[in-house]
Amino acid sequence: MTFPSAPRAAVQARPTTPTAVLDVVVPVYNEEADLGPCVRRLHAHLTAHFPYPFRITVADNASVDGTLAVAEALAAELPEVGVLHLDAKGRGRALRAAWSASPAPVLAYLDVDLSTDLAALLPLVAPLISGHSDLAIGTRLARTSRVVRGAKREVISRGYNLLLRGTLAVRFSDAQCGFKAIRADVAAGLLPLVQDTGWFFDTELLVLAQRAGLRIHEVPVDWVDDPDSRVDIAATALADLRGIGRLARALVTGALPLAELREQLGRAPLAAPPAQVPVGLPRQLARFAAVGVASTLAYLVLFVATRGALGAQAANLLALLVTAVANTAANRRLTFGITGRRHAARHHLQGLAAFALGLALTSGSLAALHGVTAEPPRPVELAVLVAANLAATALRFLLLRLGMHHRRP
């Protein structure tokens, strides 16, 4: 028997108010027992905790029990509830139809068993309402998620997500959790490209979103497995494997218009940093700091080793001179990416100028300390030198960057 793929309205649901912000779709198939408690609990939660107008859409995809009648009764009872009936099965088909027909700017769905704690619903959709993110998913695999389920489902879920990482290079953590949301404008661009009409629908949508450069927000959830779940694990796993293969081929062959999708939906490139923050500065600071730590440790070792024989000022001079030369060479290569002998002499002269400043700071600090007490404790002496070296290090970075950065090839 062939079923028509186009959806038809089962009842004349009350029109969604123009101010409705969120449409939560509950896709169902033969759920006459669970549908009523689910929708009433969801409606009560949204009424009490959601600060925007909302709509709940029951998407009945070809149920053969009393599900449709229950949905119609709920729509008659609760003003925010509407019903959509499809003559063909498939969760993906139901979501596509409900989301495509909804006028709400933010679209979501959750499973009828309400395995996911509804307290995560507002954190799920808030980044979409604000415009910060494009899609949002609940994840059961975050360290802060709290999940109750059997070992079999745990292994299958983690194995599936590892498979996605290995085959499709996904960066999101949980493709299967039945708790997701999307902005309507993003859905309008992605849904025509999603081919799957079953359980792989979520994964395909997320992969396309990631490849389009969209921002996917993840919310750790509390999740309790439904022992009465009717999902055929074996059939779903085979369908998922076929979907992964089909999608991987499309990505490899270029069958998907990813460039156009990225141009249409993707976020614009970050603006160039302002003149006060030159390109490469954060990385240079990190590398300069690493070189500085190593130089400071070497300086302290040399100072302590020669302090007894040379005295404080002479030991400071020797240790600072040796480490200054090594510091300039290391920063020239590692921090500013300059190799070869060209301008090396000039750079070392600049390093020696920085050395002179550092010597003035450290020697002056030592002189001030010894002026206060003739025999200061060694830890105090070292602490003063470290503080003076930190100030000298900041000056060294400014001088070296001024002299070297614009000469980088």
mmCIF file of C-alpha atoms in Angstrom:
data_model
loop_
_atom_site.group_PDB
_atom_site.id
_atom_site.type_symbol
_atom_site.label_atom_id
_atom_site.label_comp_id
_atom_site.label_asym_id
_atom_site.label_seq_id
_atom_site.Cartn_x
_atom_site.Cartn_y
_atom_site.Cartn_z
ATOM 1 C CA MET A 1 0.000 0.000 0.000
ATOM 2 C CA THR A 2 1.403 3.395 -0.924
ATOM 3 C CA PHE A 3 1.031 6.254 1.503
ATOM 4 C CA PRO A 4 0.984 9.895 0.440
ATOM 5 C CA SER A 5 3.947 11.799 1.817
ATOM 6 C CA ALA A 6 2.222 15.161 2.178
ATOM 7 C CA PRO A 7 0.854 15.910 5.662
ATOM 8 C CA ARG A 8 -2.731 16.865 6.290
ATOM 9 C CA ALA A 9 -4.203 18.620 9.295
ATOM 10 C CA ALA A 10 -6.196 16.209 11.466
ATOM 11 C CA VAL A 11 -8.123 18.958 13.216
ATOM 12 C CA GLN A 12 -8.523 22.642 12.657
ATOM 13 C CA ALA A 13 -6.089 23.603 15.373
ATOM 14 C CA ARG A 14 -6.370 27.063 16.854
ATOM 15 C CA PRO A 15 -4.122 29.456 14.921
ATOM 16 C CA THR A 16 -0.766 30.104 16.467
ATOM 17 C CA THR A 17 -0.550 33.579 17.895
ATOM 18 C CA PRO A 18 1.868 35.838 15.996
ATOM 19 C CA THR A 19 3.880 36.277 19.171
ATOM 20 C CA ALA A 20 4.518 32.558 19.697
ATOM 21 C CA VAL A 21 8.281 32.156 20.100
ATOM 22 C CA LEU A 22 8.687 28.401 20.512
ATOM 23 C CA ASP A 23 6.982 25.430 18.870
ATOM 24 C CA VAL A 24 7.724 22.126 20.619
ATOM 25 C CA VAL A 25 6.931 19.125 18.415
ATOM 26 C CA VAL A 26 6.140 15.753 19.957
ATOM 27 C CA PRO A 27 6.392 13.086 17.211
ATOM 28 C CA VAL A 28 4.300 10.018 18.047
ATOM 29 C CA TYR A 29 3.397 6.632 16.654
ATOM 30 C CA ASN A 30 0.903 4.466 18.570
ATOM 31 C CA GLU A 31 1.332 6.338 21.859
ATOM 32 C CA GLU A 32 -2.267 6.595 23.043
ATOM 33 C CA ALA A 33 -1.295 5.701 26.633
ATOM 34 C CA ASP A 34 1.666 8.083 27.048
ATOM 35 C CA LEU A 35 0.572 11.034 24.920
ATOM 36 C CA GLY A 36 -1.909 12.591 27.346
ATOM 37 C CA PRO A 37 0.387 12.615 30.417
ATOM 38 C CA CYS A 38 3.303 13.837 28.274
ATOM 39 C CA VAL A 39 1.506 16.804 26.733
ATOM 40 C CA ARG A 40 -0.153 17.862 29.985
ATOM 41 C CA ARG A 41 3.148 17.709 31.854
ATOM 42 C CA LEU A 42 4.937 19.598 29.068
ATOM 43 C CA HIS A 43 2.182 22.212 28.911
ATOM 44 C CA ALA A 44 2.253 22.730 32.680
ATOM 45 C CA HIS A 45 6.045 23.099 32.650
ATOM 46 C CA LEU A 46 6.050 25.634 29.815
ATOM 47 C CA THR A 47 3.211 27.606 31.407
ATOM 48 C CA ALA A 48 5.068 27.804 34.721
ATOM 49 C CA HIS A 49 8.683 28.198 33.598
ATOM 50 C CA PHE A 50 8.889 29.406 29.995
ATOM 51 C CA PRO A 51 8.795 33.234 29.775
ATOM 52 C CA TYR A 52 7.617 33.435 26.144
ATOM 53 C CA PRO A 53 4.456 32.399 24.275
ATOM 54 C CA PHE A 54 4.692 28.802 23.092
ATOM 55 C CA ARG A 55 2.951 26.148 21.046
ATOM 56 C CA ILE A 56 2.952 22.354 21.335
ATOM 57 C CA THR A 57 2.437 20.366 18.140
ATOM 58 C CA VAL A 58 1.595 16.678 18.306
ATOM 59 C CA ALA A 59 2.897 15.148 15.071
ATOM 60 C CA ASP A 60 1.092 11.839 14.636
ATOM 61 C CA ASN A 61 2.748 9.806 11.919
ATOM 62 C CA ALA A 62 0.391 7.032 10.832
ATOM 63 C CA SER A 63 -0.693 5.719 14.232
ATOM 64 C CA VAL A 64 -3.157 2.835 14.035
ATOM 65 C CA ASP A 65 -4.400 2.987 17.629
ATOM 66 C CA GLY A 66 -6.228 5.804 19.444
ATOM 67 C CA THR A 67 -3.288 8.249 19.384
ATOM 68 C CA LEU A 68 -4.928 10.654 16.965
ATOM 69 C CA ALA A 69 -8.125 10.804 19.012
ATOM 70 C CA VAL A 70 -6.123 11.555 22.167
ATOM 71 C CA ALA A 71 -4.244 14.291 20.332
ATOM 72 C CA GLU A 72 -7.476 15.859 19.095
ATOM 73 C CA ALA A 73 -8.888 15.843 22.631
ATOM 74 C CA LEU A 74 -5.757 17.556 23.938
ATOM 75 C CA ALA A 75 -5.992 20.201 21.212
ATOM 76 C CA ALA A 76 -9.609 20.860 22.208
ATOM 77 C CA GLU A 77 -8.656 21.083 25.896
ATOM 78 C CA LEU A 78 -5.447 23.148 25.770
ATOM 79 C CA PRO A 79 -5.333 26.339 23.652
ATOM 80 C CA GLU A 80 -1.606 26.057 22.909
ATOM 81 C CA VAL A 81 -1.798 22.511 21.540
ATOM 82 C CA GLY A 82 -2.177 21.694 17.843
ATOM 83 C CA VAL A 83 -2.191 18.426 15.909
ATOM 84 C CA LEU A 84 -0.622 17.373 12.645
ATOM 85 C CA HIS A 85 -1.378 13.964 11.133
ATOM 86 C CA LEU A 86 0.670 12.176 8.470
ATOM 87 C CA ASP A 87 -0.361 9.073 6.582
ATOM 88 C CA ALA A 88 3.224 7.745 6.478
ATOM 89 C CA LYS A 89 5.535 6.655 9.283
ATOM 90 C CA GLY A 90 8.920 8.126 10.162
ATOM 91 C CA ARG A 91 10.063 10.422 12.930
ATOM 92 C CA GLY A 92 12.137 12.478 10.506
ATOM 93 C CA ARG A 93 9.142 12.835 8.200
ATOM 94 C CA ALA A 94 7.009 14.045 11.109
ATOM 95 C CA LEU A 95 9.587 16.600 12.239
ATOM 96 C CA ARG A 96 10.117 17.910 8.734
ATOM 97 C CA ALA A 97 6.373 18.409 8.234
ATOM 98 C CA ALA A 98 5.763 20.035 11.619
ATOM 99 C CA TRP A 99 8.783 22.309 11.496
ATOM 100 C CA SER A 100 8.125 23.367 7.904
ATOM 101 C CA ALA A 101 4.542 24.345 8.723
ATOM 102 C CA SER A 102 5.280 26.219 11.952
ATOM 103 C CA PRO A 103 5.422 30.034 12.038
ATOM 104 C CA ALA A 104 7.421 30.069 15.294
ATOM 105 C CA PRO A 105 10.994 31.436 15.059
ATOM 106 C CA VAL A 106 12.381 28.665 17.279
ATOM 107 C CA LEU A 107 11.495 25.004 16.749
ATOM 108 C CA ALA A 108 12.166 22.088 19.071
ATOM 109 C CA TYR A 109 11.186 18.503 19.618
ATOM 110 C CA LEU A 110 11.268 15.971 22.408
ATOM 111 C CA ASP A 111 10.320 12.339 22.743
ATOM 112 C CA VAL A 112 6.931 11.433 24.144
ATOM 113 C CA ASP A 113 8.456 9.374 26.965
ATOM 114 C CA LEU A 114 9.963 12.573 28.453
ATOM 115 C CA SER A 115 13.171 10.752 29.321
ATOM 116 C CA THR A 116 14.924 14.132 29.390
ATOM 117 C CA ASP A 117 14.315 16.377 32.378
ATOM 118 C CA LEU A 118 12.243 19.354 31.209
ATOM 119 C CA ALA A 119 14.373 21.700 33.310
ATOM 120 C CA ALA A 120 16.853 21.632 30.408
ATOM 121 C CA LEU A 121 14.300 22.991 27.904
ATOM 122 C CA LEU A 122 14.839 26.705 28.597
ATOM 123 C CA PRO A 123 18.680 26.361 28.553
ATOM 124 C CA LEU A 124 18.252 24.464 25.272
ATOM 125 C CA VAL A 125 16.343 27.160 23.419
ATOM 126 C CA ALA A 126 17.640 30.331 25.109
ATOM 127 C CA PRO A 127 20.781 30.586 22.899
ATOM 128 C CA LEU A 128 18.570 30.257 19.820
ATOM 129 C CA ILE A 129 16.148 32.928 20.971
ATOM 130 C CA SER A 130 19.037 35.290 21.659
ATOM 131 C CA GLY A 131 20.684 34.518 18.302
ATOM 132 C CA HIS A 132 23.879 33.229 19.901
ATOM 133 C CA SER A 133 23.503 29.736 18.411
ATOM 134 C CA ASP A 134 21.802 28.126 15.426
ATOM 135 C CA LEU A 135 20.959 24.648 16.723
ATOM 136 C CA ALA A 136 20.912 23.152 20.208
ATOM 137 C CA ILE A 137 21.057 19.549 21.379
ATOM 138 C CA GLY A 138 20.755 17.799 24.681
ATOM 139 C CA THR A 139 23.722 15.587 25.434
ATOM 140 C CA ARG A 140 23.817 12.574 27.712
ATOM 141 C CA LEU A 141 27.564 12.174 27.259
ATOM 142 C CA ALA A 142 28.818 15.327 28.979
ATOM 143 C CA ARG A 143 30.600 14.854 32.291
ATOM 144 C CA THR A 144 27.907 16.838 34.100
ATOM 145 C CA SER A 145 25.022 14.883 32.565
ATOM 146 C CA ARG A 146 23.183 12.451 34.829
ATOM 147 C CA VAL A 147 21.964 9.369 33.009
ATOM 148 C CA VAL A 148 20.128 6.255 34.146
ATOM 149 C CA ARG A 149 20.058 3.464 31.576
ATOM 150 C CA GLY A 150 21.207 -0.075 30.991
ATOM 151 C CA ALA A 151 24.710 -1.057 29.936
ATOM 152 C CA LYS A 152 23.515 -2.227 26.505
ATOM 153 C CA ARG A 153 22.077 1.149 25.515
ATOM 154 C CA GLU A 154 25.058 2.954 27.026
ATOM 155 C CA VAL A 155 27.509 0.979 24.912
ATOM 156 C CA ILE A 156 25.414 1.376 21.760
ATOM 157 C CA SER A 157 25.068 5.137 22.234
ATOM 158 C CA ARG A 158 28.748 5.748 22.892
ATOM 159 C CA GLY A 159 29.767 3.404 20.090
ATOM 160 C CA TYR A 160 27.497 5.185 17.632
ATOM 161 C CA ASN A 161 28.880 8.597 18.493
ATOM 162 C CA LEU A 162 32.464 7.309 18.238
ATOM 163 C CA LEU A 163 31.573 5.907 14.812
ATOM 164 C CA LEU A 164 30.278 9.305 13.743
ATOM 165 C CA ARG A 165 33.492 10.959 14.891
ATOM 166 C CA GLY A 166 35.586 8.467 12.960
ATOM 167 C CA THR A 167 33.573 8.466 9.723
ATOM 168 C CA LEU A 168 31.981 11.903 9.435
ATOM 169 C CA ALA A 169 34.383 13.884 11.684
ATOM 170 C CA VAL A 170 31.550 15.259 13.806
ATOM 171 C CA ARG A 171 32.326 17.529 16.754
ATOM 172 C CA PHE A 172 28.986 17.317 18.577
ATOM 173 C CA SER A 173 28.826 14.728 21.322
ATOM 174 C CA ASP A 174 25.353 13.123 21.229
ATOM 175 C CA ALA A 175 23.474 12.776 17.945
ATOM 176 C CA GLN A 176 20.680 10.529 19.209
ATOM 177 C CA CYS A 177 19.265 12.299 22.251
ATOM 178 C CA GLY A 178 15.617 13.097 21.488
ATOM 179 C CA PHE A 179 15.879 16.661 22.739
ATOM 180 C CA LYS A 180 16.842 19.233 20.112
ATOM 181 C CA ALA A 181 16.014 22.717 18.855
ATOM 182 C CA ILE A 182 16.725 24.793 15.770
ATOM 183 C CA ARG A 183 16.070 28.307 14.548
ATOM 184 C CA ALA A 184 13.320 28.384 11.926
ATOM 185 C CA ASP A 185 15.402 30.273 9.363
ATOM 186 C CA VAL A 186 18.166 27.679 9.686
ATOM 187 C CA ALA A 187 15.660 24.832 9.396
ATOM 188 C CA ALA A 188 14.301 26.343 6.184
ATOM 189 C CA GLY A 189 17.769 26.132 4.649
ATOM 190 C CA LEU A 190 18.737 22.687 5.948
ATOM 191 C CA LEU A 191 15.547 20.611 5.748
ATOM 192 C CA PRO A 192 15.392 20.428 1.915
ATOM 193 C CA LEU A 193 18.814 18.745 1.957
ATOM 194 C CA VAL A 194 18.003 16.140 4.623
ATOM 195 C CA GLN A 195 16.983 12.912 2.904
ATOM 196 C CA ASP A 196 16.363 10.589 5.837
ATOM 197 C CA THR A 197 12.807 10.306 7.140
ATOM 198 C CA GLY A 198 13.511 8.022 10.099
ATOM 199 C CA TRP A 199 15.880 7.939 13.056
ATOM 200 C CA PHE A 200 18.959 9.105 11.130
ATOM 201 C CA PHE A 201 17.216 12.423 10.445
ATOM 202 C CA ASP A 202 18.813 14.069 13.519
ATOM 203 C CA THR A 203 22.328 12.992 12.643
ATOM 204 C CA GLU A 204 22.053 14.096 9.021
ATOM 205 C CA LEU A 205 20.686 17.478 10.065
ATOM 206 C CA LEU A 206 23.514 18.018 12.550
ATOM 207 C CA VAL A 207 26.247 16.970 10.107
ATOM 208 C CA LEU A 208 24.929 19.398 7.499
ATOM 209 C CA ALA A 209 24.744 22.143 10.119
ATOM 210 C CA GLN A 210 28.320 21.539 11.207
ATOM 211 C CA ARG A 211 29.611 21.504 7.620
ATOM 212 C CA ALA A 212 27.718 24.733 6.952
ATOM 213 C CA GLY A 213 29.627 26.440 9.737
ATOM 214 C CA LEU A 214 26.648 26.791 12.073
ATOM 215 C CA ARG A 215 27.009 27.007 15.828
ATOM 216 C CA ILE A 216 25.642 23.965 17.692
ATOM 217 C CA HIS A 217 24.960 24.525 21.380
ATOM 218 C CA GLU A 218 25.092 21.513 23.713
ATOM 219 C CA VAL A 219 23.191 21.233 26.984
ATOM 220 C CA PRO A 220 24.055 18.505 29.533
ATOM 221 C CA VAL A 221 20.816 16.787 30.527
ATOM 222 C CA ASP A 222 19.410 14.505 33.175
ATOM 223 C CA TRP A 223 18.054 11.490 31.342
ATOM 224 C CA VAL A 224 16.258 8.350 32.531
ATOM 225 C CA ASP A 225 15.833 5.481 30.074
ATOM 226 C CA ASP A 226 12.285 4.476 29.217
ATOM 227 C CA PRO A 227 12.029 0.699 29.822
ATOM 228 C CA ASP A 228 8.984 0.586 27.530
ATOM 229 C CA SER A 229 10.828 2.032 24.532
ATOM 230 C CA ARG A 230 9.611 0.492 21.261
ATOM 231 C CA VAL A 231 12.660 1.372 19.188
ATOM 232 C CA ASP A 232 13.914 -1.628 17.199
ATOM 233 C CA ILE A 233 17.625 -1.310 17.991
ATOM 234 C CA ALA A 234 18.851 -3.696 15.290
ATOM 235 C CA ALA A 235 16.769 -2.161 12.497
ATOM 236 C CA THR A 236 17.665 1.355 13.635
ATOM 237 C CA ALA A 237 21.374 0.499 13.740
ATOM 238 C CA LEU A 238 21.289 -0.862 10.168
ATOM 239 C CA ALA A 239 19.407 2.205 8.938
ATOM 240 C CA ASP A 240 21.952 4.437 10.669
ATOM 241 C CA LEU A 241 24.862 2.606 9.014
ATOM 242 C CA ARG A 242 23.222 3.047 5.610
ATOM 243 C CA GLY A 243 22.679 6.706 6.385
ATOM 244 C CA ILE A 244 26.310 7.189 7.401
ATOM 245 C CA GLY A 245 27.468 5.556 4.168
ATOM 246 C CA ARG A 246 25.135 7.654 2.023
ATOM 247 C CA LEU A 247 26.099 10.883 3.745
ATOM 248 C CA ALA A 248 29.824 10.083 3.617
ATOM 249 C CA ARG A 249 29.597 9.456 -0.134
ATOM 250 C CA ALA A 250 27.758 12.722 -0.651
ATOM 251 C CA LEU A 251 30.421 14.614 1.282
ATOM 252 C CA VAL A 252 33.296 12.954 -0.590
ATOM 253 C CA THR A 253 31.782 13.396 -4.056
ATOM 254 C CA GLY A 254 30.682 16.973 -3.430
ATOM 255 C CA ALA A 255 27.028 16.149 -4.058
ATOM 256 C CA LEU A 256 25.947 18.496 -1.272
ATOM 257 C CA PRO A 257 26.032 22.262 -1.932
ATOM 258 C CA LEU A 258 28.060 22.965 1.189
ATOM 259 C CA ALA A 259 29.706 26.119 -0.143
ATOM 260 C CA GLU A 260 26.343 27.656 -0.987
ATOM 261 C CA LEU A 261 24.937 26.488 2.334
ATOM 262 C CA ARG A 262 27.841 28.014 4.243
ATOM 263 C CA GLU A 263 27.434 31.277 2.335
ATOM 264 C CA GLN A 264 23.695 31.329 2.978
ATOM 265 C CA LEU A 265 23.569 30.186 6.607
ATOM 266 C CA GLY A 266 27.100 30.140 7.996
ATOM 267 C CA ARG A 267 28.368 32.780 10.333
ATOM 268 C CA ALA A 268 30.495 35.543 8.852
ATOM 269 C CA PRO A 269 34.253 35.359 9.450
ATOM 270 C CA LEU A 270 35.510 37.103 12.543
ATOM 271 C CA ALA A 271 36.475 40.694 11.942
ATOM 272 C CA ALA A 272 40.171 41.509 11.853
ATOM 273 C CA PRO A 273 41.495 42.343 15.317
ATOM 274 C CA PRO A 274 41.818 46.044 16.095
ATOM 275 C CA ALA A 275 45.115 47.781 15.599
ATOM 276 C CA GLN A 276 45.786 47.640 19.336
ATOM 277 C CA VAL A 277 45.779 43.814 19.180
ATOM 278 C CA PRO A 278 48.015 42.828 16.243
ATOM 279 C CA VAL A 279 47.588 39.491 14.503
ATOM 280 C CA GLY A 280 49.530 36.761 16.283
ATOM 281 C CA LEU A 281 49.842 38.623 19.581
ATOM 282 C CA PRO A 282 48.130 36.010 21.812
ATOM 283 C CA ARG A 283 50.312 33.220 20.455
ATOM 284 C CA GLN A 284 53.446 35.358 20.757
ATOM 285 C CA LEU A 285 52.598 36.212 24.352
ATOM 286 C CA ALA A 286 52.161 32.531 25.195
ATOM 287 C CA ARG A 287 55.478 31.554 23.639
ATOM 288 C CA PHE A 288 57.288 34.543 25.111
ATOM 289 C CA ALA A 289 55.941 33.589 28.535
ATOM 290 C CA ALA A 290 57.200 30.020 28.138
ATOM 291 C CA VAL A 291 60.670 31.289 27.132
ATOM 292 C CA GLY A 292 60.535 33.752 30.006
ATOM 293 C CA VAL A 293 59.787 31.062 32.562
ATOM 294 C CA ALA A 294 62.688 28.969 31.314
ATOM 295 C CA SER A 295 65.003 32.007 31.324
ATOM 296 C CA THR A 296 63.966 32.992 34.845
ATOM 297 C CA LEU A 297 64.625 29.488 36.147
ATOM 298 C CA ALA A 298 68.037 29.454 34.443
ATOM 299 C CA TYR A 299 68.780 32.909 35.858
ATOM 300 C CA LEU A 300 67.942 31.824 39.410
ATOM 301 C CA VAL A 301 70.065 28.689 39.097
ATOM 302 C CA LEU A 302 73.071 30.694 37.865
ATOM 303 C CA PHE A 303 72.549 33.366 40.512
ATOM 304 C CA VAL A 304 72.398 30.861 43.350
ATOM 305 C CA ALA A 305 75.381 28.941 41.968
ATOM 306 C CA THR A 306 77.632 32.029 41.745
ATOM 307 C CA ARG A 307 76.254 34.102 44.638
ATOM 308 C CA GLY A 308 78.678 32.739 47.199
ATOM 309 C CA ALA A 309 81.798 33.233 45.103
ATOM 310 C CA LEU A 310 80.996 36.540 43.363
ATOM 311 C CA GLY A 311 78.608 38.336 45.656
ATOM 312 C CA ALA A 312 75.043 39.419 44.914
ATOM 313 C CA GLN A 313 75.657 42.169 42.354
ATOM 314 C CA ALA A 314 78.313 40.322 40.311
ATOM 315 C CA ALA A 315 76.278 37.094 40.355
ATOM 316 C CA ASN A 316 73.232 39.042 39.188
ATOM 317 C CA LEU A 317 75.230 40.605 36.333
ATOM 318 C CA LEU A 318 76.633 37.276 35.114
ATOM 319 C CA ALA A 319 73.355 35.371 35.385
ATOM 320 C CA LEU A 320 71.387 38.129 33.663
ATOM 321 C CA LEU A 321 73.915 38.491 30.829
ATOM 322 C CA VAL A 322 74.022 34.754 30.026
ATOM 323 C CA THR A 323 70.259 34.296 30.136
ATOM 324 C CA ALA A 324 69.638 37.531 28.178
ATOM 325 C CA VAL A 325 71.650 36.274 25.197
ATOM 326 C CA ALA A 326 69.930 32.875 25.307
ATOM 327 C CA ASN A 327 66.530 34.544 25.776
ATOM 328 C CA THR A 328 66.968 36.730 22.693
ATOM 329 C CA ALA A 329 67.967 33.761 20.547
ATOM 330 C CA ALA A 330 65.018 31.662 21.779
ATOM 331 C CA ASN A 331 62.464 34.453 21.281
ATOM 332 C CA ARG A 332 63.855 35.257 17.865
ATOM 333 C CA ARG A 333 63.228 31.694 16.723
ATOM 334 C CA LEU A 334 60.254 30.509 18.773
ATOM 335 C CA THR A 335 58.222 33.644 19.494
ATOM 336 C CA PHE A 336 58.697 35.731 16.353
ATOM 337 C CA GLY A 337 59.491 32.965 13.844
ATOM 338 C CA ILE A 338 62.759 34.493 12.596
ATOM 339 C CA THR A 339 65.506 32.161 11.370
ATOM 340 C CA GLY A 340 68.848 32.721 9.677
ATOM 341 C CA ARG A 341 71.591 35.250 10.370
ATOM 342 C CA ARG A 342 69.966 38.225 8.703
ATOM 343 C CA HIS A 343 69.495 41.022 11.262
ATOM 344 C CA ALA A 344 70.731 38.668 14.001
ATOM 345 C CA ALA A 345 73.311 41.155 15.263
ATOM 346 C CA ARG A 346 70.706 43.915 15.406
ATOM 347 C CA HIS A 347 68.308 41.693 17.283
ATOM 348 C CA HIS A 348 70.958 40.768 19.851
ATOM 349 C CA LEU A 349 71.814 44.445 20.327
ATOM 350 C CA GLN A 350 68.145 45.045 21.004
ATOM 351 C CA GLY A 351 68.253 42.141 23.416
ATOM 352 C CA LEU A 352 71.247 43.700 25.168
ATOM 353 C CA ALA A 353 69.350 46.975 25.451
ATOM 354 C CA ALA A 354 66.578 45.054 27.138
ATOM 355 C CA PHE A 355 69.279 43.393 29.261
ATOM 356 C CA ALA A 356 70.519 46.806 30.378
ATOM 357 C CA LEU A 357 67.032 47.766 31.490
ATOM 358 C CA GLY A 358 66.638 44.446 33.282
ATOM 359 C CA LEU A 359 70.019 44.924 34.962
ATOM 360 C CA ALA A 360 69.013 48.380 36.121
ATOM 361 C CA LEU A 361 65.763 47.066 37.558
ATOM 362 C CA THR A 362 67.245 44.030 39.294
ATOM 363 C CA SER A 363 70.405 45.800 40.523
ATOM 364 C CA GLY A 364 68.355 48.715 41.764
ATOM 365 C CA SER A 365 66.007 46.338 43.562
ATOM 366 C CA LEU A 366 68.944 44.538 45.171
ATOM 367 C CA ALA A 367 70.523 47.825 46.203
ATOM 368 C CA ALA A 368 67.255 49.018 47.723
ATOM 369 C CA LEU A 369 66.840 45.722 49.592
ATOM 370 C CA HIS A 370 70.393 45.804 50.945
ATOM 371 C CA GLY A 371 69.873 49.416 51.934
ATOM 372 C CA VAL A 372 67.014 48.312 54.146
ATOM 373 C CA THR A 373 68.867 45.346 55.660
ATOM 374 C CA ALA A 374 72.506 44.470 55.242
ATOM 375 C CA GLU A 375 71.933 40.710 55.267
ATOM 376 C CA PRO A 376 68.449 39.990 53.886
ATOM 377 C CA PRO A 377 67.184 36.390 54.041
ATOM 378 C CA ARG A 378 67.913 34.495 50.842
ATOM 379 C CA PRO A 379 64.190 33.761 50.071
ATOM 380 C CA VAL A 380 63.410 37.489 50.362
ATOM 381 C CA GLU A 381 66.302 38.306 48.069
ATOM 382 C CA LEU A 382 65.084 35.802 45.484
ATOM 383 C CA ALA A 383 61.492 37.094 45.719
ATOM 384 C CA VAL A 384 62.661 40.663 45.060
ATOM 385 C CA LEU A 385 64.674 39.486 42.071
ATOM 386 C CA VAL A 386 61.726 37.539 40.652
ATOM 387 C CA ALA A 387 59.476 40.601 40.930
ATOM 388 C CA ALA A 388 62.090 42.786 39.253
ATOM 389 C CA ASN A 389 62.548 40.198 36.511
ATOM 390 C CA LEU A 390 58.817 40.148 35.828
ATOM 391 C CA ALA A 391 58.867 43.893 35.219
ATOM 392 C CA ALA A 392 61.980 43.524 33.066
ATOM 393 C CA THR A 393 60.288 40.733 31.109
ATOM 394 C CA ALA A 394 57.361 42.951 30.160
ATOM 395 C CA LEU A 395 59.742 45.618 28.918
ATOM 396 C CA ARG A 396 61.764 42.993 27.046
ATOM 397 C CA PHE A 397 58.675 41.759 25.187
ATOM 398 C CA LEU A 398 57.714 45.263 24.091
ATOM 399 C CA LEU A 399 61.226 46.052 22.894
ATOM 400 C CA LEU A 400 61.761 42.751 21.089
ATOM 401 C CA ARG A 401 58.367 42.825 19.416
ATOM 402 C CA LEU A 402 58.927 46.380 18.259
ATOM 403 C CA GLY A 403 62.273 45.421 16.765
ATOM 404 C CA MET A 404 61.479 41.946 15.399
ATOM 405 C CA HIS A 405 57.825 41.602 14.575
ATOM 406 C CA HIS A 406 57.773 43.821 11.480
ATOM 407 C CA ARG A 407 60.871 42.057 10.117
ATOM 408 C CA ARG A 408 59.313 38.607 10.194
ATOM 409 C CA PRO A 409 59.468 37.076 6.662
#
